[in-house]
Each structure stands twice: as C-alpha cells, then as structure tokens.
PDB file of C-alpha atoms and ligand atoms in Angstrom:
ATOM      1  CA  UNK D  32      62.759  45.940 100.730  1.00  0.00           C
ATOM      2  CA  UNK D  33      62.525  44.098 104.277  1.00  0.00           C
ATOM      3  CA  UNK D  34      59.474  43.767 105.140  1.00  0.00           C
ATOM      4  CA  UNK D  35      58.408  45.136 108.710  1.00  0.00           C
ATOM      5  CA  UNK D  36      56.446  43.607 111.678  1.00  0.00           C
ATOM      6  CA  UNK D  37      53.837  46.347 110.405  1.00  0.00           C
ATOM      7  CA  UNK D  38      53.709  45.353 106.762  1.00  0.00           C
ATOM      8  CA  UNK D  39      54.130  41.313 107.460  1.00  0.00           C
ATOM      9  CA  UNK D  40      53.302  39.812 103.931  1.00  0.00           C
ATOM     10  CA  UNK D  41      50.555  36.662 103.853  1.00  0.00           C
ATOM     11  CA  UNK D  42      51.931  33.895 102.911  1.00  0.00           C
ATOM     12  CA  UNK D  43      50.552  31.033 100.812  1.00  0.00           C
ATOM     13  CA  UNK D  44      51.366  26.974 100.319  1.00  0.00           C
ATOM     14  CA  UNK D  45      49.887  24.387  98.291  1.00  0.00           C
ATOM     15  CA  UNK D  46      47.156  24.090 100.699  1.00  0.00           C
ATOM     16  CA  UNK D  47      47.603  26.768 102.804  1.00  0.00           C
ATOM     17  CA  UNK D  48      47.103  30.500 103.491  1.00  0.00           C
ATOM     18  CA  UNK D  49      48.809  32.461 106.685  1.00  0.00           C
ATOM     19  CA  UNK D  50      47.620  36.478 107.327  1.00  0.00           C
ATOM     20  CA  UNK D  51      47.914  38.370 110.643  1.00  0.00           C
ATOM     21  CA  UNK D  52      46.171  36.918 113.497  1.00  0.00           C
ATOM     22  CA  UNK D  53      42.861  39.433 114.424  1.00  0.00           C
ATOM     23  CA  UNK D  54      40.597  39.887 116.995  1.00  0.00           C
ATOM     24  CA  UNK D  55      37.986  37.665 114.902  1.00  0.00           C
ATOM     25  CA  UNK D  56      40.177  34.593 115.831  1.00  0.00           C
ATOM     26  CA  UNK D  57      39.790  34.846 119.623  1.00  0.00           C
ATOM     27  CA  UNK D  58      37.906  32.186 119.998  1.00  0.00           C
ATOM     28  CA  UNK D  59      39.376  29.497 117.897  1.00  0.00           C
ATOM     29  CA  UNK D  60      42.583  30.277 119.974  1.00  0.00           C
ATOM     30  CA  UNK D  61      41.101  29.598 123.204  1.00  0.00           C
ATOM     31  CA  UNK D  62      39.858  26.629 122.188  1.00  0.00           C
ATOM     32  CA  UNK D  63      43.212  25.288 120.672  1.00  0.00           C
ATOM     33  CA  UNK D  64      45.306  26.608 122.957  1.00  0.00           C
ATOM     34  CA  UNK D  65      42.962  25.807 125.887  1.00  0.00           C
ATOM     35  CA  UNK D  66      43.384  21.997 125.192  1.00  0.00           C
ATOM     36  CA  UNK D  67      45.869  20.223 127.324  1.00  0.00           C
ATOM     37  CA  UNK D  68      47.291  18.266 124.646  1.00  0.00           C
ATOM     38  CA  UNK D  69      48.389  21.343 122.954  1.00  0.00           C
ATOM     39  CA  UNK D  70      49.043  23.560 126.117  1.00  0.00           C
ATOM     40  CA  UNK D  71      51.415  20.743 127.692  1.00  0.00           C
ATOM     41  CA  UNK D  72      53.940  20.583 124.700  1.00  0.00           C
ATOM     42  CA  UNK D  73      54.062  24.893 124.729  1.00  0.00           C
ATOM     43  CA  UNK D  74      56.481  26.705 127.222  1.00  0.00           C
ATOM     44  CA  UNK D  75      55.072  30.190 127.664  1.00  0.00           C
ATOM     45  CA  UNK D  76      50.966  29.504 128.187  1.00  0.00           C
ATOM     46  CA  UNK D  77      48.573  29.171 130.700  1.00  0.00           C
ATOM     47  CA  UNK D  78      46.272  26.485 131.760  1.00  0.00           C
ATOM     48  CA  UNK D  79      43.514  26.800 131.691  1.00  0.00           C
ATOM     49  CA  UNK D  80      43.574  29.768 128.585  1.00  0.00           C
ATOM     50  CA  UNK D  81      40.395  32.200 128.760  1.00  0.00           C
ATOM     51  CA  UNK D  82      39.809  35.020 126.075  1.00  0.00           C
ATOM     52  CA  UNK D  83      42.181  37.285 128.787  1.00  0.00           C
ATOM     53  CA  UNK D  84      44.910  35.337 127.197  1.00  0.00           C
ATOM     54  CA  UNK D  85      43.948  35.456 123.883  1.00  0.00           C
ATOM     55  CA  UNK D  86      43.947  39.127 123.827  1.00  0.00           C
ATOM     56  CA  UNK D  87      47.396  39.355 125.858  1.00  0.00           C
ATOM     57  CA  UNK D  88      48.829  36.847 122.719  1.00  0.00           C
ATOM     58  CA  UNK D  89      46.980  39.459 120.287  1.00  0.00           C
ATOM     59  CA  UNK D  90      48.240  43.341 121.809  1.00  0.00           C
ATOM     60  CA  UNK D  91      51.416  41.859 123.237  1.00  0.00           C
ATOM     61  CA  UNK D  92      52.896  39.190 120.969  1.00  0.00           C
ATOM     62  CA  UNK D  93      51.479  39.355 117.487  1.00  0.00           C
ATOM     63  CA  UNK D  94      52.810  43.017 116.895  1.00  0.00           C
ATOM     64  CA  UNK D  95      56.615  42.310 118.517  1.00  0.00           C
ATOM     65  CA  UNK D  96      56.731  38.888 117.007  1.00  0.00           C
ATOM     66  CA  UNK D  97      56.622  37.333 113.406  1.00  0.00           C
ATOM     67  CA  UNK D  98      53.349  35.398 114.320  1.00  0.00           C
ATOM     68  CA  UNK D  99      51.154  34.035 111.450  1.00  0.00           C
ATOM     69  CA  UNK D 100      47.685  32.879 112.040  1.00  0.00           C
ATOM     70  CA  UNK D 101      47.304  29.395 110.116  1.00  0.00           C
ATOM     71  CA  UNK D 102      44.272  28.663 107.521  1.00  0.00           C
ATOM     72  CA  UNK D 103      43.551  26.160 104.816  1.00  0.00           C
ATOM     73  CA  UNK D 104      42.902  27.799 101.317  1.00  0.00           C
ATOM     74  CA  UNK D 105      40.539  29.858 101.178  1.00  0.00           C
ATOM     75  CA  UNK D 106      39.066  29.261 104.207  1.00  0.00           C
ATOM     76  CA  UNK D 107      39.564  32.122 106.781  1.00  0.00           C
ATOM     77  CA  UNK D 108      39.178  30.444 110.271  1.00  0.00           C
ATOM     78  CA  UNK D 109      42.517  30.305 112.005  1.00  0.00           C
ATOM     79  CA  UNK D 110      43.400  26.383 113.253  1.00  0.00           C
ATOM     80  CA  UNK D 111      46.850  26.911 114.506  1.00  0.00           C
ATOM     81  CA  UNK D 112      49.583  29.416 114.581  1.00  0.00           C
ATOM     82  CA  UNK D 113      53.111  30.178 113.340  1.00  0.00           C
ATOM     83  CA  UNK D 114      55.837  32.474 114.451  1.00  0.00           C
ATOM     84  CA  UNK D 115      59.575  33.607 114.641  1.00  0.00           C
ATOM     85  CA  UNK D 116      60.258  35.153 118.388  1.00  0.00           C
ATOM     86  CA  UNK D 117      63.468  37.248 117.403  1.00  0.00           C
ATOM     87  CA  UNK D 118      66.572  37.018 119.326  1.00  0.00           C
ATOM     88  CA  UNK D 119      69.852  38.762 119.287  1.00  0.00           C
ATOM     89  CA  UNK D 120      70.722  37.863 115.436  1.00  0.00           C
ATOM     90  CA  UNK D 121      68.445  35.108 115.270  1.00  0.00           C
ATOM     91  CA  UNK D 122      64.746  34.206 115.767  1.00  0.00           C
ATOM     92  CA  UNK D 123      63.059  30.931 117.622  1.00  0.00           C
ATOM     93  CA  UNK D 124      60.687  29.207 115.382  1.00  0.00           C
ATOM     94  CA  UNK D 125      57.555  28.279 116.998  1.00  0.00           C
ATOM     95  CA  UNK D 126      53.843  26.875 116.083  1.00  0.00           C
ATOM     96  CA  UNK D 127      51.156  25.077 117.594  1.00  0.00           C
ATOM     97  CA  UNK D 128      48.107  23.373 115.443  1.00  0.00           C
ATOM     98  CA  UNK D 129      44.203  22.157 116.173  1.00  0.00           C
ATOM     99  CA  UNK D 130      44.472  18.418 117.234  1.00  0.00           C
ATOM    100  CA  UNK D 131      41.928  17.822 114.871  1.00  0.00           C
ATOM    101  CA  UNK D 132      44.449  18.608 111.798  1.00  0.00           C
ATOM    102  CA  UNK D 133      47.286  16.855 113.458  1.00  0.00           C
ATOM    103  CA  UNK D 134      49.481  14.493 111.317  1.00  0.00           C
ATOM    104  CA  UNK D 135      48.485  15.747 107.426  1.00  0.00           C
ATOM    105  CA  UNK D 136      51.627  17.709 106.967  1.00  0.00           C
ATOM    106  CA  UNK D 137      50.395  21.120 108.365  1.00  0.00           C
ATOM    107  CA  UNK D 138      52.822  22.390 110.936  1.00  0.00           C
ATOM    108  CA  UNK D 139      55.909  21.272 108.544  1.00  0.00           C
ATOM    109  CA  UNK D 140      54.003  23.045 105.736  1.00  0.00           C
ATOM    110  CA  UNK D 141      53.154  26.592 107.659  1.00  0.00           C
ATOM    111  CA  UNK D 142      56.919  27.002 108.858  1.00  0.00           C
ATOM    112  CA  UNK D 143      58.648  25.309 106.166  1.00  0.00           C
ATOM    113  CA  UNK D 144      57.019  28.316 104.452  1.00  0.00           C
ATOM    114  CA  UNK D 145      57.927  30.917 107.960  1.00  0.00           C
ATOM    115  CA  UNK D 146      61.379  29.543 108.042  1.00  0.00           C
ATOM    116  CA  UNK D 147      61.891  30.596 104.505  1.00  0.00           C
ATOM    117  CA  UNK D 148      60.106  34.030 105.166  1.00  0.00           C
ATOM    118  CA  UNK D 149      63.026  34.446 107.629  1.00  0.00           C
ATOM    119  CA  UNK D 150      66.069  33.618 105.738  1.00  0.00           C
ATOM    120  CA  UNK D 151      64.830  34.805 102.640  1.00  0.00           C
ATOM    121  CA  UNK D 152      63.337  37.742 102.870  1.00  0.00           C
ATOM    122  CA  UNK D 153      64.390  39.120 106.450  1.00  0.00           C
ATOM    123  CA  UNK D 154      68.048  37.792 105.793  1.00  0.00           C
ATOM    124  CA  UNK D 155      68.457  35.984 109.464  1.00  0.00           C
ATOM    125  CA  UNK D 156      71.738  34.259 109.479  1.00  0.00           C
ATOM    126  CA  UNK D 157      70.005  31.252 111.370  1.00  0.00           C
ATOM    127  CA  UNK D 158      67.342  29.848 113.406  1.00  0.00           C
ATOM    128  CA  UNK D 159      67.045  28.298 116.461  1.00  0.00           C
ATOM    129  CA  UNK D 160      64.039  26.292 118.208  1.00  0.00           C
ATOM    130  CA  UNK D 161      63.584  23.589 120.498  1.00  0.00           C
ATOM    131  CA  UNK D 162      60.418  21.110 121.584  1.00  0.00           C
ATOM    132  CA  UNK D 163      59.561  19.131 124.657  1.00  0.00           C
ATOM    133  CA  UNK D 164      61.512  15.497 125.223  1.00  0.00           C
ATOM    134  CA  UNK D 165      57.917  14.015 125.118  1.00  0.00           C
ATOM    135  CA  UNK D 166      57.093  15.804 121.872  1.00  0.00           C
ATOM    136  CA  UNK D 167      58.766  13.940 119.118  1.00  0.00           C
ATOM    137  CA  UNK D 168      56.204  14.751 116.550  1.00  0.00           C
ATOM    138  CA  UNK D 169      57.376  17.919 116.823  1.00  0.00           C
ATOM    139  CA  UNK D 170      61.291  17.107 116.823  1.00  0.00           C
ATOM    140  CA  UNK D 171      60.248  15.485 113.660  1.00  0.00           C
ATOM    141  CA  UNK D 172      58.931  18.569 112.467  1.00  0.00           C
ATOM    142  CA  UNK D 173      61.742  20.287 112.941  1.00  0.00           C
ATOM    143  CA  UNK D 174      64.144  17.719 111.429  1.00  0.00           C
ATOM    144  CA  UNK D 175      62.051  17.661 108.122  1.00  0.00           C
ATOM    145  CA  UNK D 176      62.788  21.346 107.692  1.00  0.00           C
ATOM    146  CA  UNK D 177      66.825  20.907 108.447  1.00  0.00           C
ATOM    147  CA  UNK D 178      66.847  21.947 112.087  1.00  0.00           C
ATOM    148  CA  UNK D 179      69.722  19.847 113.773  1.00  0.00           C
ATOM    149  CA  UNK D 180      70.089  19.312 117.494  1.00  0.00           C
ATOM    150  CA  UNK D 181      72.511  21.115 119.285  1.00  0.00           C
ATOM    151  CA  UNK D 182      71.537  19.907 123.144  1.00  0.00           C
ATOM    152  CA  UNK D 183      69.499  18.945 126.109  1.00  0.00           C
ATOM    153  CA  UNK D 184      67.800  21.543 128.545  1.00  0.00           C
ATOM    154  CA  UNK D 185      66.087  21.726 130.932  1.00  0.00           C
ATOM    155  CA  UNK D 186      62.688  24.524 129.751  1.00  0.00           C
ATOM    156  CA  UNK D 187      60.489  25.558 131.605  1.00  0.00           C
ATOM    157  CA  UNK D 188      56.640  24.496 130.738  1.00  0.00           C
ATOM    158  CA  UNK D 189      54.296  27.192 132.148  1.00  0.00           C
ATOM    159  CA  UNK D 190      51.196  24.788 131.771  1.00  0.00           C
ATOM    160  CA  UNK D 191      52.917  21.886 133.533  1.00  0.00           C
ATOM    161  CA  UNK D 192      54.314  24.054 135.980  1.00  0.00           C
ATOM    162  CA  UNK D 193      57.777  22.845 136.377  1.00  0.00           C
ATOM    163  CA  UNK D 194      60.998  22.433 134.296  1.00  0.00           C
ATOM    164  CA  UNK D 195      61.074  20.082 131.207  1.00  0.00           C
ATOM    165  CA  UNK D 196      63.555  18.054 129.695  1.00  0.00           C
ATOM    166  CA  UNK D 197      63.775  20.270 125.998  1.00  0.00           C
ATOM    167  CA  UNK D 198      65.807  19.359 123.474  1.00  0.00           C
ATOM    168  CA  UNK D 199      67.385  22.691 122.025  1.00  0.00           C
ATOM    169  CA  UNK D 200      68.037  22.897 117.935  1.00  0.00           C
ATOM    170  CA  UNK D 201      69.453  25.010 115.089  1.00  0.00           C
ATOM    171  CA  UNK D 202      68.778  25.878 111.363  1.00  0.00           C
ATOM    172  CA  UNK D 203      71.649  27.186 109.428  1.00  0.00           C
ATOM    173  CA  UNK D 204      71.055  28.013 105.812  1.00  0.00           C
TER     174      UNK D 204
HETATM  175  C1  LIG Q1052      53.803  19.364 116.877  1.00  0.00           C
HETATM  176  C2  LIG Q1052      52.675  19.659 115.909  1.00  0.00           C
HETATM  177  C3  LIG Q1052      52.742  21.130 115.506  1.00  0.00           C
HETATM  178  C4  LIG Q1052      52.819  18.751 114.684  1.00  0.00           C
HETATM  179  O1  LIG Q1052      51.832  19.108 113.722  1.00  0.00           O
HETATM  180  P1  LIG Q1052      51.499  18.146 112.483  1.00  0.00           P
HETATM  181  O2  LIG Q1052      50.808  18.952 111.443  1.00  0.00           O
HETATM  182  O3  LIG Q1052      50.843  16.920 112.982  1.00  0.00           O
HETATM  183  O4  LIG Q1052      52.986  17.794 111.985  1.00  0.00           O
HETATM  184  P2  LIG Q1052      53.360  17.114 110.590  1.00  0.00           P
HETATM  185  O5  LIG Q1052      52.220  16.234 110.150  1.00  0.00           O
HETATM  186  O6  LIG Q1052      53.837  18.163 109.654  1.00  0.00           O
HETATM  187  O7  LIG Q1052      54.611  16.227 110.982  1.00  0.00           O
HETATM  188  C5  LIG Q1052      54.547  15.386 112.125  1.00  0.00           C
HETATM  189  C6  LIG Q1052      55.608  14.313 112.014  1.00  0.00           C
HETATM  190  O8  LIG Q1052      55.762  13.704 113.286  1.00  0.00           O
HETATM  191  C7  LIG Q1052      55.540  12.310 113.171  1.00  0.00           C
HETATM  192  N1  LIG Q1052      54.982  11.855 114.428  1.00  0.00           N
HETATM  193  C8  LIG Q1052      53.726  12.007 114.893  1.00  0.00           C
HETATM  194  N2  LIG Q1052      53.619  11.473 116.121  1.00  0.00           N
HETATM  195  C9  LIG Q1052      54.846  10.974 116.430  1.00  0.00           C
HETATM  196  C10 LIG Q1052      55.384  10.292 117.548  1.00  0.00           C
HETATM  197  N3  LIG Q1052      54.634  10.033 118.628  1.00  0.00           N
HETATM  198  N4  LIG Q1052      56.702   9.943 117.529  1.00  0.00           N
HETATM  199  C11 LIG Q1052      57.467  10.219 116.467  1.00  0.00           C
HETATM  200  N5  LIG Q1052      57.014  10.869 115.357  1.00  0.00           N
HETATM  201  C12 LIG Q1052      55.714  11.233 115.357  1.00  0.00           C
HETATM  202  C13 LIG Q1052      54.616  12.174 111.981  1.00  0.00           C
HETATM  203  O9  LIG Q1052      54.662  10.851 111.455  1.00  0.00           O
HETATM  204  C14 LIG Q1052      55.231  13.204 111.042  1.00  0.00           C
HETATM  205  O10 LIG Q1052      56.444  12.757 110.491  1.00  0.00           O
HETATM  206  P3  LIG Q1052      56.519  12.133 108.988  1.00  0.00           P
HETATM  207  O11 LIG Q1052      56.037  13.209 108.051  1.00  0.00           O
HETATM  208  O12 LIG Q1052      57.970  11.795 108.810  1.00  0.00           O
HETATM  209  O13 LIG Q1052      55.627  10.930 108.971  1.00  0.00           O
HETATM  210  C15 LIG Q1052      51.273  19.380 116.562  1.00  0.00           C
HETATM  211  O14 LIG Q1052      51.278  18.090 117.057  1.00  0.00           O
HETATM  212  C16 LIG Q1052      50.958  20.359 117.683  1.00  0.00           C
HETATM  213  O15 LIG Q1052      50.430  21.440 117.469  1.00  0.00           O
HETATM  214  N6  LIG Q1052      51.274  19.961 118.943  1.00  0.00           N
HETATM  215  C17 LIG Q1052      50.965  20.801 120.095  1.00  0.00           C
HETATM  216  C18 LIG Q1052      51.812  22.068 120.127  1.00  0.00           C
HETATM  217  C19 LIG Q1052      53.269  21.788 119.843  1.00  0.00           C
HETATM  218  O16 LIG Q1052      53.781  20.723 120.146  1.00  0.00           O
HETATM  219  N7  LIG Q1052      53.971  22.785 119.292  1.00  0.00           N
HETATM  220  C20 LIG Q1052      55.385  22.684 119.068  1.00  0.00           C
HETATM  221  C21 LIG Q1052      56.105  23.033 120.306  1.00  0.00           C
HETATM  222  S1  LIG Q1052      57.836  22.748 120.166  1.00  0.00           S
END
C-alpha cells in the first residue's frame, strides 16, 4: 500500500534513524536553521529564524510535505532535516544538517535513504533538486546519489535576499 503523508513510515540507515519532525524539536531547528551558514545555502527561510518559524515549518510544511526529521541511532534529538516537496509528477529533494555533523556522510546517507522512499515505495517517476552555485558540497551530495545536472538558474535565496546563481538537477531511476 502507498503510504500517506499521515502514515509516513520512519526510516532507518546504518547509523541513522528519521521519524516525523514534533513540536519537541523546536528548538534544535532554530538553532540550525538560525545559523547563517546553513540559512545562506536554503531558498525558502528567514534570517534571522525565531521559534515563529519553527512552528510555521511544523503546521504548514511537515504535514503537506515528505519532511523527515534527522537523528543518529538511537538518539532522538533532531540535527538536520530531510524532505521531498512534491510537484506535478515529481518531488524536489531537499535537506539541511547541524554544521557540527557536516562532512561524515550524513546528508548523502538521510536522502540516499528519502530518495529511495520516493521511488520505491511512492512510485515517483523522478526527482528533481537543485543547490546554490556556492554550495558544491551539496552538488556533491546530489551527484553521489545519481542526480545529474540539467541547468543554470537564477533562485531566489530568501536569507540573502536576492536572486542566486542555482544550478537545477534531475534523478531518473
Ligand atoms: C550540504 C550539506 C547537507 C552536506 O552535508 P554533509 O553531511 O556534510 O554531506 P556529505 O558528507 O554526505 O557529503 C558532502 C560531500 O561534499 C564534499 N565537499 C565538502 N565541501 C566541499 C567543497 N567546498 N567543495 C566541493 N566538495 C565539498 C565532501 O568531500 C563530500 O564529498 P565526498 O563524500 O565525495 O568526499 C550540509 O553542508 C548542509 O546542511 N549545508 C547547509 C544547508 C544546505 O546546503 N542544504 C542543501 C541545499 S541545496
């Protein structure tokens, strides 16, 4: 049966365990979120990001998105977030992590396992995503799990306040 944004499964990796995102995390997202370094390479948040925004992510996006709050084992506190924003047949892959746990194979581990949530078991003929020119970490993230680039954009980046150069990309099974 596909599953619904209602009955969203956990999901588990070697060192990881994703669940719903809950009130309880509010303030481990304001702190991630809230730092520049992550806020800069996002396009739709804020800066600064209060608990306000927090709570708009958690009533607003979390229950009409495939969002997945990111945790290590069996450890419950949330340090970053994945998700699948649907579109018309597809859905945009998207994920932010804690600076603190950048570069250990995280973010390619949570939505390796997302991206095969989305193929797998809610059947999407593709995926698309995209990251910031000045964000290759995360173009490499995105090339480890077969996304291919399929142009340059202009995005914009509500933090920075202007338009971006983005690089736009695609995942076909
Ligand atoms: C992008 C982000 C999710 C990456 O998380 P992460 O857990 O560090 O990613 P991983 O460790 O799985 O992979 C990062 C890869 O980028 C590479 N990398 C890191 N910095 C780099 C740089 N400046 N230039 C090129 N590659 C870089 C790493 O070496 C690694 O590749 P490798 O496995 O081939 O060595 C994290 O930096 C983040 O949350 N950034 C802020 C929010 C964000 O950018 N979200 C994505 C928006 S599109």
């Amino acid at each position: 049966m596909i599953p619904t944004l209602d009955t969203r499964p956990d999901l588990a990796t070697p060192r990881l365990s994703l669940r719903r995102p809950a009130e309880r995390d509010i303030e481990a997202i304001v702190s991630i979120v809230g730092h520049w370094e992550v806020a800069c390479r996002l396009a739709r948040v804020p800066h600064p990001y209060g608990p306000e925004d927090a709570r708009f992510f958690l009533e607003r996006i979390v229950p009409a998105e495939w969002v997945w709050a990111i945790t290590l084992g069996d450890e419950d506190r949330l340090i970053g977030a994945v998700g699948l924003t649907p579109e018309q047949e597809t859905a945009e892959l998207g994920y932010w992590l804690a600076p603190a746990h950048w570069s250990r194979g995280i973010a390619t581990e949570a939505t390796r396992a997302v991206v095969d949530f989305g193929l797998e078991r809610l059947g999407l003929p593709g995926l698309t995503s995209g990251y910031f020119e000045e964000n290759p970490a995360s173009g490499r993230v995105l090339a480890k799990l077969g996304f291919v680039a399929t142009g340059r954009v202009m995005r914009p980046c509500m933090a920075v306040g202007r338009d971006v150069p983005s690089v736009r990309m695609v995942l076909k099974p």
